[in-house]
């Protein structure tokens, strides 16, 4: 008896979910502060069940206040960047598109640097990064609307212009920053990392993730139609400007939340969708789910490597680039043959 494609897809998703759960709990054991597996499990269960405390309070702080938000953010940020990349690649019909295409990362980076040079608190840094990330995308969209009537090509060029502008402003901020404290802080933030994430950040990111994923899921059929071309989608009754706006707004919201919390983490949003596409094909509804789980697994694995190295904590964005670069080279041969 032949197994249908939908059943194959269900099996793949179940395997990805299982791998994500195993990696989630296994990641609590990684770090410079060794904690026995049974103790980790009891600390987690004690938040829901009346388990007598036999562990030191320091262990509970490490598990619940340090490792839990970092692990959760690894899954959420990896999933958000991957889904955003998959959505942009589908919308722009370009395999080399990434979530920072419209300048969101450069805008958020400028916002964070601006807050740091003014000695802002961590909350102010995140808020300013979020604000300027949104401003960057809005500026790119305005450029496309004024000069190209929202055509895809002009929108991409608008993103390039806005990104270059904010990169220049970041360079100016670095020049003015105090070389003892502010400049190192700006530099390390721009290289990305999950180390400063807190449980509050997870709670702030979850609503944005749920809203964005829900919108993309509701419009999945229209997005699939749009992948065939704007004219073809219009003939099928798709409201092309609305669907484009939904994709851009949802992807931007997930990306700017990720960048404002964790800094700039490159390559995830460009590389992971290709891996997901190899497993499930180009169907958008399947691609989004697969990209989310693979992205979360990928980023969490990279962060576990960072936490497992003693002596120094490497920037997350550096390691994702080291992994993403060779994969990018392999993708070039795929582009030569045509992308579907």
Short mmCIF file of C-alpha atoms in Angstrom, two decimals:
data_model
loop_
_atom_site.label_atom_id
_atom_site.label_comp_id
_atom_site.label_asym_id
_atom_site.label_seq_id
_atom_site.Cartn_x
_atom_site.Cartn_y
_atom_site.Cartn_z
CA UNK A 1 0.00 0.00 0.00
CA UNK A 2 1.40 3.38 -1.02
CA UNK A 3 1.86 6.08 1.57
CA UNK A 4 0.41 9.43 0.57
CA UNK A 5 2.53 12.60 0.54
CA UNK A 6 0.45 14.06 3.36
CA UNK A 7 1.30 11.07 5.53
CA UNK A 8 4.99 11.44 4.69
CA UNK A 9 4.76 15.09 5.71
CA UNK A 10 3.02 14.20 9.00
CA UNK A 11 5.78 11.73 9.84
CA UNK A 12 8.47 14.32 9.09
CA UNK A 13 6.77 16.94 11.28
CA UNK A 14 6.36 14.47 14.14
CA UNK A 15 10.04 13.59 13.92
CA UNK A 16 11.00 17.27 13.94
CA UNK A 17 8.73 17.94 16.93
CA UNK A 18 10.23 14.98 18.81
CA UNK A 19 13.76 16.15 18.01
CA UNK A 20 12.90 19.67 19.18
CA UNK A 21 11.51 18.37 22.50
CA UNK A 22 14.54 16.13 23.11
CA UNK A 23 16.93 18.96 22.28
CA UNK A 24 14.95 21.36 24.48
CA UNK A 25 15.37 19.23 27.59
CA UNK A 26 18.89 18.09 26.67
CA UNK A 27 20.03 21.71 26.38
CA UNK A 28 19.48 22.22 30.12
CA UNK A 29 22.47 19.91 30.70
CA UNK A 30 24.83 22.05 28.60
CA UNK A 31 26.81 24.81 30.25
CA UNK A 32 29.77 25.66 32.43
CA UNK A 33 27.76 24.88 35.57
CA UNK A 34 27.10 21.09 35.59
CA UNK A 35 23.69 19.99 36.89
CA UNK A 36 22.56 16.33 37.13
CA UNK A 37 19.69 15.42 34.75
CA UNK A 38 17.41 14.28 37.59
CA UNK A 39 17.92 17.58 39.39
CA UNK A 40 17.10 19.53 36.24
CA UNK A 41 13.90 17.53 35.75
CA UNK A 42 12.87 17.95 39.39
CA UNK A 43 13.48 21.71 39.27
CA UNK A 44 11.29 22.03 36.18
CA UNK A 45 8.53 19.79 37.58
CA UNK A 46 8.61 21.66 40.91
CA UNK A 47 7.16 24.67 39.10
CA UNK A 48 3.96 22.65 38.59
CA UNK A 49 4.05 19.87 41.21
CA UNK A 50 4.68 19.92 45.00
CA UNK A 51 8.18 18.41 44.90
CA UNK A 52 10.27 18.93 48.10
CA UNK A 53 13.31 21.12 47.38
CA UNK A 54 16.59 19.28 47.94
CA UNK A 55 18.72 21.39 45.59
CA UNK A 56 20.51 24.66 46.18
CA UNK A 57 18.59 27.78 45.18
CA UNK A 58 21.48 28.72 42.88
CA UNK A 59 20.74 25.65 40.74
CA UNK A 60 17.12 26.70 40.35
CA UNK A 61 18.21 30.18 39.28
CA UNK A 62 20.54 28.73 36.67
CA UNK A 63 17.85 26.42 35.27
CA UNK A 64 14.81 28.70 35.35
CA UNK A 65 16.29 32.18 34.96
CA UNK A 66 19.37 31.58 32.79
CA UNK A 67 19.03 28.43 30.72
CA UNK A 68 15.25 28.31 30.23
CA UNK A 69 14.88 31.71 28.51
CA UNK A 70 18.02 31.11 26.46
CA UNK A 71 16.77 27.73 25.23
CA UNK A 72 13.26 29.02 24.54
CA UNK A 73 14.60 32.04 22.65
CA UNK A 74 16.87 29.79 20.61
CA UNK A 75 13.84 27.87 19.33
CA UNK A 76 11.64 30.95 18.87
CA UNK A 77 14.27 33.14 17.21
CA UNK A 78 15.53 30.34 14.97
CA UNK A 79 11.96 29.52 13.96
CA UNK A 80 11.01 33.17 13.43
CA UNK A 81 14.00 33.96 11.21
CA UNK A 82 13.51 30.77 9.19
CA UNK A 83 9.79 31.36 8.60
CA UNK A 84 10.49 34.98 7.68
CA UNK A 85 13.15 33.87 5.22
CA UNK A 86 10.86 31.25 3.69
CA UNK A 87 8.07 33.83 3.34
CA UNK A 88 10.31 36.41 1.70
CA UNK A 89 11.82 33.83 -0.67
CA UNK A 90 8.33 32.77 -1.72
CA UNK A 91 7.11 36.35 -2.12
CA UNK A 92 10.14 37.65 -4.03
CA UNK A 93 10.74 34.34 -5.90
CA UNK A 94 14.43 34.66 -5.05
CA UNK A 95 16.42 31.87 -3.32
CA UNK A 96 19.01 34.26 -1.89
CA UNK A 97 16.58 36.47 0.02
CA UNK A 98 16.95 36.74 3.81
CA UNK A 99 14.78 38.36 6.54
CA UNK A 100 16.93 41.51 6.65
CA UNK A 101 16.26 42.24 2.97
CA UNK A 102 14.21 45.37 3.71
CA UNK A 103 16.70 46.86 6.16
CA UNK A 104 15.17 45.63 9.40
CA UNK A 105 18.47 44.38 10.85
CA UNK A 106 20.38 47.53 9.97
CA UNK A 107 17.59 49.70 11.38
CA UNK A 108 17.41 47.70 14.61
CA UNK A 109 21.20 47.75 14.87
CA UNK A 110 21.22 51.53 14.62
CA UNK A 111 18.48 51.79 17.24
CA UNK A 112 20.39 49.56 19.66
CA UNK A 113 23.66 51.43 19.06
CA UNK A 114 21.90 54.76 19.60
CA UNK A 115 20.52 53.57 22.94
CA UNK A 116 23.89 52.16 24.02
CA UNK A 117 25.79 55.37 23.28
CA UNK A 118 23.26 57.16 25.49
CA UNK A 119 23.79 54.59 28.28
CA UNK A 120 20.31 53.21 27.92
CA UNK A 121 19.02 50.27 29.95
CA UNK A 122 18.54 46.81 28.41
CA UNK A 123 14.81 47.50 28.07
CA UNK A 124 15.51 50.82 26.31
CA UNK A 125 17.98 49.13 23.94
CA UNK A 126 15.36 46.55 22.94
CA UNK A 127 12.62 49.15 22.52
CA UNK A 128 14.77 51.47 20.42
CA UNK A 129 16.00 48.58 18.28
CA UNK A 130 12.42 47.43 17.68
CA UNK A 131 11.29 50.97 16.79
CA UNK A 132 14.04 51.67 14.27
CA UNK A 133 13.72 48.19 12.76
CA UNK A 134 10.09 48.96 11.99
CA UNK A 135 10.99 52.44 10.72
CA UNK A 136 13.49 50.92 8.28
CA UNK A 137 10.92 48.57 6.74
CA UNK A 138 8.29 51.32 6.57
CA UNK A 139 10.81 53.58 4.80
CA UNK A 140 11.59 50.85 2.26
CA UNK A 141 7.87 50.32 1.66
CA UNK A 142 7.31 54.09 1.21
CA UNK A 143 10.10 54.22 -1.36
CA UNK A 144 8.51 51.35 -3.26
CA UNK A 145 5.06 52.97 -3.10
CA UNK A 146 6.25 56.41 -4.25
CA UNK A 147 8.66 55.37 -6.99
CA UNK A 148 7.54 51.94 -8.08
CA UNK A 149 3.91 51.50 -7.09
CA UNK A 150 4.97 48.67 -4.71
CA UNK A 151 6.67 46.59 -7.41
CA UNK A 152 8.91 43.86 -6.03
CA UNK A 153 12.09 45.16 -7.69
CA UNK A 154 11.70 48.71 -6.36
CA UNK A 155 10.83 47.33 -2.91
CA UNK A 156 14.07 45.33 -2.84
CA UNK A 157 16.06 48.35 -4.01
CA UNK A 158 14.36 50.44 -1.35
CA UNK A 159 15.48 47.92 1.26
CA UNK A 160 19.05 48.11 -0.04
CA UNK A 161 19.02 51.92 0.15
CA UNK A 162 17.56 51.97 3.67
CA UNK A 163 19.97 49.27 4.86
CA UNK A 164 22.97 51.20 3.49
CA UNK A 165 21.76 54.37 5.20
CA UNK A 166 21.43 52.75 8.62
CA UNK A 167 24.76 50.91 8.22
CA UNK A 168 26.39 54.29 7.64
CA UNK A 169 24.68 55.68 10.73
CA UNK A 170 25.92 52.70 12.75
CA UNK A 171 29.47 53.48 11.63
CA UNK A 172 29.03 57.06 12.81
CA UNK A 173 27.74 55.85 16.19
CA UNK A 174 30.77 53.53 16.53
CA UNK A 175 33.08 56.46 15.80
CA UNK A 176 31.48 58.54 18.55
CA UNK A 177 31.22 55.71 21.09
CA UNK A 178 33.44 55.35 24.14
CA UNK A 179 36.13 52.82 23.23
CA UNK A 180 36.30 51.39 26.76
CA UNK A 181 32.68 50.34 27.28
CA UNK A 182 30.22 51.51 24.64
CA UNK A 183 32.06 50.40 21.50
CA UNK A 184 32.65 46.79 22.70
CA UNK A 185 29.00 46.58 23.80
CA UNK A 186 27.77 47.78 20.40
CA UNK A 187 30.11 45.43 18.55
CA UNK A 188 29.09 42.35 20.51
CA UNK A 189 25.38 43.19 20.22
CA UNK A 190 25.68 43.50 16.45
CA UNK A 191 27.25 40.01 16.32
CA UNK A 192 24.19 38.49 18.00
CA UNK A 193 23.68 36.27 21.01
CA UNK A 194 21.08 34.71 23.29
CA UNK A 195 22.95 35.29 26.55
CA UNK A 196 21.06 38.40 27.71
CA UNK A 197 17.59 37.02 27.05
CA UNK A 198 15.18 36.75 29.99
CA UNK A 199 11.84 35.08 30.61
CA UNK A 200 10.15 38.44 30.04
CA UNK A 201 11.61 38.51 26.52
CA UNK A 202 10.08 35.10 25.81
CA UNK A 203 6.68 36.34 26.99
CA UNK A 204 6.99 39.45 24.83
CA UNK A 205 7.99 37.50 21.72
CA UNK A 206 5.33 34.79 21.96
CA UNK A 207 2.31 37.02 21.08
CA UNK A 208 4.15 38.46 18.06
CA UNK A 209 5.07 34.94 16.92
CA UNK A 210 1.53 33.59 17.35
CA UNK A 211 -0.04 36.56 15.53
CA UNK A 212 2.42 36.45 12.63
CA UNK A 213 2.22 32.67 12.18
CA UNK A 214 -1.58 32.77 12.38
CA UNK A 215 -1.77 35.40 9.62
CA UNK A 216 0.64 33.50 7.40
CA UNK A 217 -1.33 30.29 7.97
CA UNK A 218 -4.68 31.94 7.16
CA UNK A 219 -3.27 33.31 3.87
CA UNK A 220 -1.20 30.22 2.99
CA UNK A 221 -3.23 29.37 -0.13
CA UNK A 222 -3.04 32.93 -1.45
CA UNK A 223 0.71 33.01 -0.79
CA UNK A 224 1.07 29.75 -2.70
CA UNK A 225 -0.78 31.31 -5.61
CA UNK A 226 1.37 34.43 -5.41
CA UNK A 227 4.49 32.28 -5.76
CA UNK A 228 3.40 31.54 -9.34
CA UNK A 229 3.46 35.24 -10.19
CA UNK A 230 1.42 38.33 -9.43
CA UNK A 231 -0.56 38.25 -12.70
CA UNK A 232 -1.44 34.56 -12.32
CA UNK A 233 -2.47 35.10 -8.68
CA UNK A 234 -4.66 38.05 -9.65
CA UNK A 235 -6.48 35.97 -12.26
CA UNK A 236 -7.26 33.43 -9.50
CA UNK A 237 -8.94 36.14 -7.44
CA UNK A 238 -6.08 36.81 -5.02
CA UNK A 239 -5.86 40.31 -3.57
CA UNK A 240 -2.17 40.67 -4.43
CA UNK A 241 -1.41 43.97 -2.58
CA UNK A 242 -3.09 42.66 0.59
CA UNK A 243 -1.24 39.33 0.53
CA UNK A 244 2.09 41.08 -0.08
CA UNK A 245 1.39 43.40 2.85
CA UNK A 246 0.48 40.45 5.11
CA UNK A 247 3.69 38.60 4.24
CA UNK A 248 5.89 41.67 4.71
CA UNK A 249 4.25 42.79 7.96
CA UNK A 250 4.22 39.31 9.53
CA UNK A 251 7.79 38.52 8.53
CA UNK A 252 8.99 41.95 9.63
CA UNK A 253 7.30 41.64 13.02
CA UNK A 254 8.98 38.28 13.71
CA UNK A 255 12.36 39.50 12.47
CA UNK A 256 12.37 42.79 14.34
CA UNK A 257 11.35 41.05 17.59
CA UNK A 258 14.18 38.57 17.14
CA UNK A 259 16.78 41.21 16.32
CA UNK A 260 15.73 43.57 19.12
CA UNK A 261 16.17 40.78 21.69
CA UNK A 262 19.14 38.83 20.33
CA UNK A 263 20.99 41.15 17.98
CA UNK A 264 21.81 40.42 14.35
CA UNK A 265 21.96 36.69 13.58
CA UNK A 266 22.66 36.11 9.93
CA UNK A 267 22.28 33.21 7.49
CA UNK A 268 19.58 31.34 9.44
CA UNK A 269 16.73 32.93 7.52
CA UNK A 270 18.38 32.32 4.17
CA UNK A 271 19.81 28.82 4.55
CA UNK A 272 17.22 26.96 6.65
CA UNK A 273 14.30 27.46 4.20
CA UNK A 274 16.34 25.67 1.52
CA UNK A 275 16.91 22.71 3.83
CA UNK A 276 13.18 22.65 4.61
CA UNK A 277 12.33 22.91 0.91
CA UNK A 278 14.46 19.85 0.20
CA UNK A 279 12.38 17.88 2.72
CA UNK A 280 8.88 19.06 1.85
CA UNK A 281 8.96 20.82 -1.51
CA UNK A 282 7.83 24.35 -2.31
CA UNK A 283 4.28 24.10 -0.90
CA UNK A 284 4.12 27.12 1.39
CA UNK A 285 1.96 25.67 4.18
CA UNK A 286 4.33 22.71 4.55
CA UNK A 287 7.39 24.89 4.11
CA UNK A 288 6.48 27.21 6.99
CA UNK A 289 6.00 24.43 9.55
CA UNK A 290 9.17 22.63 8.51
CA UNK A 291 11.23 25.83 8.44
CA UNK A 292 10.11 26.75 11.95
CA UNK A 293 11.23 23.49 13.55
CA UNK A 294 14.47 23.15 11.56
CA UNK A 295 15.34 26.77 12.33
CA UNK A 296 14.74 26.29 16.04
CA UNK A 297 16.78 23.08 16.08
CA UNK A 298 19.62 24.66 14.10
CA UNK A 299 19.96 27.79 16.25
CA UNK A 300 19.65 25.84 19.51
CA UNK A 301 22.38 23.43 18.40
CA UNK A 302 24.70 26.32 17.52
CA UNK A 303 24.02 27.98 20.88
CA UNK A 304 24.68 24.69 22.70
CA UNK A 305 28.08 24.54 21.02
CA UNK A 306 28.78 28.06 22.24
CA UNK A 307 27.70 27.27 25.80
CA UNK A 308 29.70 24.05 25.81
CA UNK A 309 33.00 25.78 24.99
CA UNK A 310 34.87 26.73 28.14
CA UNK A 311 36.77 29.95 28.64
CA UNK A 312 35.07 32.23 26.10
CA UNK A 313 31.57 32.70 24.67
CA UNK A 314 31.72 33.16 20.91
CA UNK A 315 29.14 35.44 19.25
CA UNK A 316 26.20 33.48 17.90
CA UNK A 317 26.12 35.38 14.61
CA UNK A 318 29.73 34.44 13.90
CA UNK A 319 29.08 30.70 14.19
CA UNK A 320 25.88 30.83 12.13
CA UNK A 321 27.90 32.60 9.42
CA UNK A 322 30.62 29.95 9.57
CA UNK A 323 28.02 27.25 9.03
CA UNK A 324 25.91 29.23 6.56
CA UNK A 325 28.74 30.26 4.24
CA UNK A 326 29.60 26.78 2.89
CA UNK A 327 25.89 25.99 2.57
CA UNK A 328 25.46 29.20 0.57
CA UNK A 329 28.19 28.05 -1.82
CA UNK A 330 26.36 24.74 -2.32
CA UNK A 331 23.15 26.65 -3.05
CA UNK A 332 24.80 28.47 -5.93
CA UNK A 333 24.79 25.27 -7.98
CA UNK A 334 21.08 24.91 -7.22
CA UNK A 335 20.44 28.42 -8.52
CA UNK A 336 22.25 27.63 -11.78
CA UNK A 337 19.88 24.75 -12.39
CA UNK A 338 16.85 26.84 -11.53
CA UNK A 339 14.95 27.28 -8.30
CA UNK A 340 11.51 25.91 -7.52
#
